[in-house]
C-alpha positions as protocol buffer text, in pm:
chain_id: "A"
residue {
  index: 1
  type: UNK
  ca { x: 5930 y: 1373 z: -2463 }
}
residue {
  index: 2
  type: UNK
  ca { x: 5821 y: 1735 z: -2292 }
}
residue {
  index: 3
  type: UNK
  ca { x: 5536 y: 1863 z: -2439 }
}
residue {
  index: 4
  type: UNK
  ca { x: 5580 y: 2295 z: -2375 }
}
residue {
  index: 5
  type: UNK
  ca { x: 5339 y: 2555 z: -2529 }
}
residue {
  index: 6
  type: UNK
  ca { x: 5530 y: 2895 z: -2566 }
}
residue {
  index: 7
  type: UNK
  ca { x: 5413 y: 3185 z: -2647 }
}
residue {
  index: 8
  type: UNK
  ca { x: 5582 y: 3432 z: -2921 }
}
residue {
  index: 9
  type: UNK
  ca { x: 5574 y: 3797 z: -2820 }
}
residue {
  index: 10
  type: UNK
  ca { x: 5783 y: 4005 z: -3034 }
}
residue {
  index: 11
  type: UNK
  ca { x: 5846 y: 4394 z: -3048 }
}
residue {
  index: 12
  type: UNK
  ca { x: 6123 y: 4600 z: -3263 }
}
residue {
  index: 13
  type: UNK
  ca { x: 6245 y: 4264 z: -3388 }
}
residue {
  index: 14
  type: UNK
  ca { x: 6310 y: 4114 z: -3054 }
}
residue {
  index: 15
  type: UNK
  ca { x: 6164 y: 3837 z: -2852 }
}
residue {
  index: 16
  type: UNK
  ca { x: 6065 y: 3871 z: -2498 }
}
residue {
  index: 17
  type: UNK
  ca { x: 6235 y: 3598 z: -2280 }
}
residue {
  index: 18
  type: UNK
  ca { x: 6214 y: 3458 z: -1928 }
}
residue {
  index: 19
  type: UNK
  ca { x: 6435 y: 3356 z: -1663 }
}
residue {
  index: 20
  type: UNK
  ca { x: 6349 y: 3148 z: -1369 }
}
residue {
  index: 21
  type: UNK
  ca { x: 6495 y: 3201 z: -1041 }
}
residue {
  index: 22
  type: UNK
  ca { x: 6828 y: 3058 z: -986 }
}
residue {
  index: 23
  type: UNK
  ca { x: 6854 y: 2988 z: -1354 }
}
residue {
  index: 24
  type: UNK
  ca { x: 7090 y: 3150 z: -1604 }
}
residue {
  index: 25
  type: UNK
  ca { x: 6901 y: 3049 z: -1893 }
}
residue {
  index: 26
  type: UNK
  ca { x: 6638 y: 3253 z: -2107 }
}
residue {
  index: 27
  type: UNK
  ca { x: 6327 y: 3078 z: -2230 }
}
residue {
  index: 28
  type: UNK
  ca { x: 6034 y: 3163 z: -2431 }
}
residue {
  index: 29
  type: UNK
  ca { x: 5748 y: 3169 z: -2158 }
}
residue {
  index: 30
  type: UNK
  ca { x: 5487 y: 2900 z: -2154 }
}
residue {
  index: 31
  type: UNK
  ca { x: 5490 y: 2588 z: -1986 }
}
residue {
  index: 32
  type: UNK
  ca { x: 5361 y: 2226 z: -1975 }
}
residue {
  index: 33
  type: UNK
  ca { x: 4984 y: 2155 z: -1984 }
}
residue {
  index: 34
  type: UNK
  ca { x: 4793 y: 2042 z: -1736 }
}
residue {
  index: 35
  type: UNK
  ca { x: 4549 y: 1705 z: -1811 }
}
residue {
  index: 36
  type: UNK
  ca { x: 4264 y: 1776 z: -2058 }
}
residue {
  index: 37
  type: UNK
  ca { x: 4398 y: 2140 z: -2138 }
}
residue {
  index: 38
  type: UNK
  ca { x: 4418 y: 2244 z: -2498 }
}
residue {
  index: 39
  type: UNK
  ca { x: 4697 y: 2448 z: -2634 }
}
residue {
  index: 40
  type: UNK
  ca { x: 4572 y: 2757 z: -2587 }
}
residue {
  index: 41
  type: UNK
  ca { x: 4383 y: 2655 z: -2260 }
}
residue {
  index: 42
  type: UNK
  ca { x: 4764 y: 2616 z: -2194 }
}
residue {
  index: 43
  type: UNK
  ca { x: 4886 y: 2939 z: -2307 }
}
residue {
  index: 44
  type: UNK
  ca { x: 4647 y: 3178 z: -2176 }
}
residue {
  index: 45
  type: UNK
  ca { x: 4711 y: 2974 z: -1773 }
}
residue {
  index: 46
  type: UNK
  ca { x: 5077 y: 2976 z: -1821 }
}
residue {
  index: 47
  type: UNK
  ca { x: 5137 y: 3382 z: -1943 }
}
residue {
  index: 48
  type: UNK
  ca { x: 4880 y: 3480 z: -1655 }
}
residue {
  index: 49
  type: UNK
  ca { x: 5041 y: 3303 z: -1397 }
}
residue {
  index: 50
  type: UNK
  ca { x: 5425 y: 3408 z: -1530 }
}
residue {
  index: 51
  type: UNK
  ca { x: 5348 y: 3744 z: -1713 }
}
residue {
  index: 52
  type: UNK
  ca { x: 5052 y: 3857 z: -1515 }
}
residue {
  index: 53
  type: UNK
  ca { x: 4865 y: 3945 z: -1853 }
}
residue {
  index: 54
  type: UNK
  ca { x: 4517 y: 3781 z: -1994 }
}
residue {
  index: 55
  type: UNK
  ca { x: 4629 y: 3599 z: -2339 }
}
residue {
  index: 56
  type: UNK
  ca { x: 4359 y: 3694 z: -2602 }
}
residue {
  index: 57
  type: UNK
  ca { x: 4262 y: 3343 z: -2664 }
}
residue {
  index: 58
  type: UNK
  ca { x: 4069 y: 3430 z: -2982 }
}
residue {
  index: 59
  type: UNK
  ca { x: 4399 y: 3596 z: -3132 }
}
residue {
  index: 60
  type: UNK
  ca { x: 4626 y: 3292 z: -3083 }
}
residue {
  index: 61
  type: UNK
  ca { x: 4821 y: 3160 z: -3355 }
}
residue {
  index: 62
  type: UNK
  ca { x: 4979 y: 2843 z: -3431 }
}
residue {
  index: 63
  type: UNK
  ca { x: 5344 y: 2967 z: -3545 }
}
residue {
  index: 64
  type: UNK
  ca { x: 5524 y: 2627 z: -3557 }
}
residue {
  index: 65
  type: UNK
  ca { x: 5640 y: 2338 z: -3334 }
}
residue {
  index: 66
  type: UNK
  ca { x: 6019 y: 2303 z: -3292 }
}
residue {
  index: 67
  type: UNK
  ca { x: 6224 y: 1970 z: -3108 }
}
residue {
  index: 68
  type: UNK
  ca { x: 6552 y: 1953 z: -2982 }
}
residue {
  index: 69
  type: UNK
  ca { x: 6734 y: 1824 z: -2640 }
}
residue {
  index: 70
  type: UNK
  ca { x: 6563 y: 1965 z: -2340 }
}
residue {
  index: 71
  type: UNK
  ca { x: 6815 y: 2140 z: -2139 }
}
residue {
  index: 72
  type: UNK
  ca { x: 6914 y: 2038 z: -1839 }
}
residue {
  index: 73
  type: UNK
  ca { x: 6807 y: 1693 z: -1930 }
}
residue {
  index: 74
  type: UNK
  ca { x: 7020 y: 1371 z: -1985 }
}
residue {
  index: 75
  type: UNK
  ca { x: 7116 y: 1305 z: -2348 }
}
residue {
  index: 76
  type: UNK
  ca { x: 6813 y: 1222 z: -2567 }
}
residue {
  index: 77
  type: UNK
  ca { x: 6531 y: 1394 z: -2370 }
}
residue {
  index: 78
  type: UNK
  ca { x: 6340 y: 1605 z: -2678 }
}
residue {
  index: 79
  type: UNK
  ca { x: 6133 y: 1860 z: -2581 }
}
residue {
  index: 80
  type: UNK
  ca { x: 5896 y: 1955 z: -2799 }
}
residue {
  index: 81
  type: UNK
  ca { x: 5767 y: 2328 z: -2823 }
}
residue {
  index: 82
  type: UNK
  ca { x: 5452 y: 2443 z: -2955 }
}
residue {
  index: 83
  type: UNK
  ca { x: 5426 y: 2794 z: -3039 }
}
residue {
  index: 84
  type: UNK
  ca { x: 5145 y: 3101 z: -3063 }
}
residue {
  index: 85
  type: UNK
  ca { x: 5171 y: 3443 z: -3083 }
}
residue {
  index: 86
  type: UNK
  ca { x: 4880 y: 3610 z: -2932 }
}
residue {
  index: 87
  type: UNK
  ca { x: 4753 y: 3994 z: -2831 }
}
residue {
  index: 88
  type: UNK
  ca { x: 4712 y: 4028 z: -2444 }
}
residue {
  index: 89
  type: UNK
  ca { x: 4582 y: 4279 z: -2218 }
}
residue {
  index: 90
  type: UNK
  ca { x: 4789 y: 4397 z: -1931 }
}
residue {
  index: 91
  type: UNK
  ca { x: 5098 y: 4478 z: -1815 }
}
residue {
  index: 92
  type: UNK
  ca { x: 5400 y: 4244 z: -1818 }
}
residue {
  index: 93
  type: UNK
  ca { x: 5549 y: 4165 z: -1476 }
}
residue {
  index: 94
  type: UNK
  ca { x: 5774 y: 3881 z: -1402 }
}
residue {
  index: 95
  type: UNK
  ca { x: 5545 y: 3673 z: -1125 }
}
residue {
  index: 96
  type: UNK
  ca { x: 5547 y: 3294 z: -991 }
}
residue {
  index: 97
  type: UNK
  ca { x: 5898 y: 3115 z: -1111 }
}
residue {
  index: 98
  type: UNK
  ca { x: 5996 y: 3416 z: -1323 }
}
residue {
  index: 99
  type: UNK
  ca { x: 6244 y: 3659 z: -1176 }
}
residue {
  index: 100
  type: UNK
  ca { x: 6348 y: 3825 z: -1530 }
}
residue {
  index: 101
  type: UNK
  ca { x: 6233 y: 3929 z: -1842 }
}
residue {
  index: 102
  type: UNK
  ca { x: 6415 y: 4006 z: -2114 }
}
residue {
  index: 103
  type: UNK
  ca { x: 6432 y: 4133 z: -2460 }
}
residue {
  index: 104
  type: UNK
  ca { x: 6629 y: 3885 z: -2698 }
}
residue {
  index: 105
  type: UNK
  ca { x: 6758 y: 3853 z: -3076 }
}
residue {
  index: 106
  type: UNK
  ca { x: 6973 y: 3600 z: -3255 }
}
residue {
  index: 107
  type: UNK
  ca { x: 7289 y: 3753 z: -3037 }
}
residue {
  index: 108
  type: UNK
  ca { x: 7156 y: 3623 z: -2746 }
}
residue {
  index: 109
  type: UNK
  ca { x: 7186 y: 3243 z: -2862 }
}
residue {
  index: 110
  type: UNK
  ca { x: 7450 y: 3151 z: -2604 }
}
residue {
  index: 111
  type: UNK
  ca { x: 7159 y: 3223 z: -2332 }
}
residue {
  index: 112
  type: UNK
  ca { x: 6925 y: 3062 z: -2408 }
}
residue {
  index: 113
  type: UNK
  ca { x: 6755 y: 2687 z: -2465 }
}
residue {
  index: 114
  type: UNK
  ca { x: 6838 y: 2431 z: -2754 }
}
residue {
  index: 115
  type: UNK
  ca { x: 6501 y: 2452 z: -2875 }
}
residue {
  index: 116
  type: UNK
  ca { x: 6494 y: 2802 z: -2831 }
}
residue {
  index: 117
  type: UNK
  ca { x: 6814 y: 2807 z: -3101 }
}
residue {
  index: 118
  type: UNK
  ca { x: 6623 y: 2668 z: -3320 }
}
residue {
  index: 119
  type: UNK
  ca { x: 6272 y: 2867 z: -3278 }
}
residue {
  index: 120
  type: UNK
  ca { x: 6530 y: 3213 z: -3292 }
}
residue {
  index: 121
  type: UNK
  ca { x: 6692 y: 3092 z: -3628 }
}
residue {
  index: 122
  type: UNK
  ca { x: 6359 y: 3027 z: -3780 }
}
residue {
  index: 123
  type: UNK
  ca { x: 6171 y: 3354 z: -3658 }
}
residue {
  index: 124
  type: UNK
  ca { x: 6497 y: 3545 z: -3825 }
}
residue {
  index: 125
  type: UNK
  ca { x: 6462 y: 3367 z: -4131 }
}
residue {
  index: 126
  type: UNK
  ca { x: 6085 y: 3501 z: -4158 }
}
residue {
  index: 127
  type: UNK
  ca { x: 6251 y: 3874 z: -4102 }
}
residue {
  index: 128
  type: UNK
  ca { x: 6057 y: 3880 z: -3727 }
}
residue {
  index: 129
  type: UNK
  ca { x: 6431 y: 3890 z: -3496 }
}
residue {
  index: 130
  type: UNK
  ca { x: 6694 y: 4052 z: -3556 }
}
């Protein structure tokens, strides 16, 4: 099992993606926790050292946790994704791993993750992607 936090940052009923170097799939951004962090401990490390921007840590909220095969991985590898939205100050810039941000909706499911499938179909069904 990989244990991810991700965060949720929509706008105009899209989701802002990542893209790691030398990758050519999207994911939500976040990343895997370090010992003794919390969740949002988690969050608010792994958007300032992708995204550049201070997670409001006070704002975060718990949107859902979502498992599927981890790409990339042999067959029966789960990740597991744990997700927030959250306010943050500061400007978004793609920094450390990430060399792309992007804007995504439920068009873009052939580009990204197999969790991330999943996580797109259920924010559309709440009426937050288009």
């Amino acid at each position: 099992m990989i244990d991810k936090i991700a965060w949720i940052h929509l706008k105009d009923g899209r989701v802002l993606g990542t893209r790691s170097a030398g990758k050519d799939t999207y994911y939500l951004p976040g990343g895997k926790r370090e010992p003794g962090e919390s969740d949002v401990e988690t969050l608010v490390r792994e958007i300032r050292e992708e995204l550049t921007v201070e997670i409001d840590a006070a704002s975060a909220k718990h949107i859902g946790t979502f498992e599927a095969q981890a790409h990339g991985h042999s067959s029966g590898v789960i990740v597991r994704m744990t997700c927030y939205t959250a306010s943050f100050a500061g400007e978004l810039v793609a920094a450390s791993e990430i060399e792309e941000l992007a804007w995504l909706t439920t068009a873009d499911a052939d580009r990204i993750s197999p969790v991330d499938r999943i996580i797109f179909a259920h924010l559309h069904e709440a009426g937050l992607l288009a």
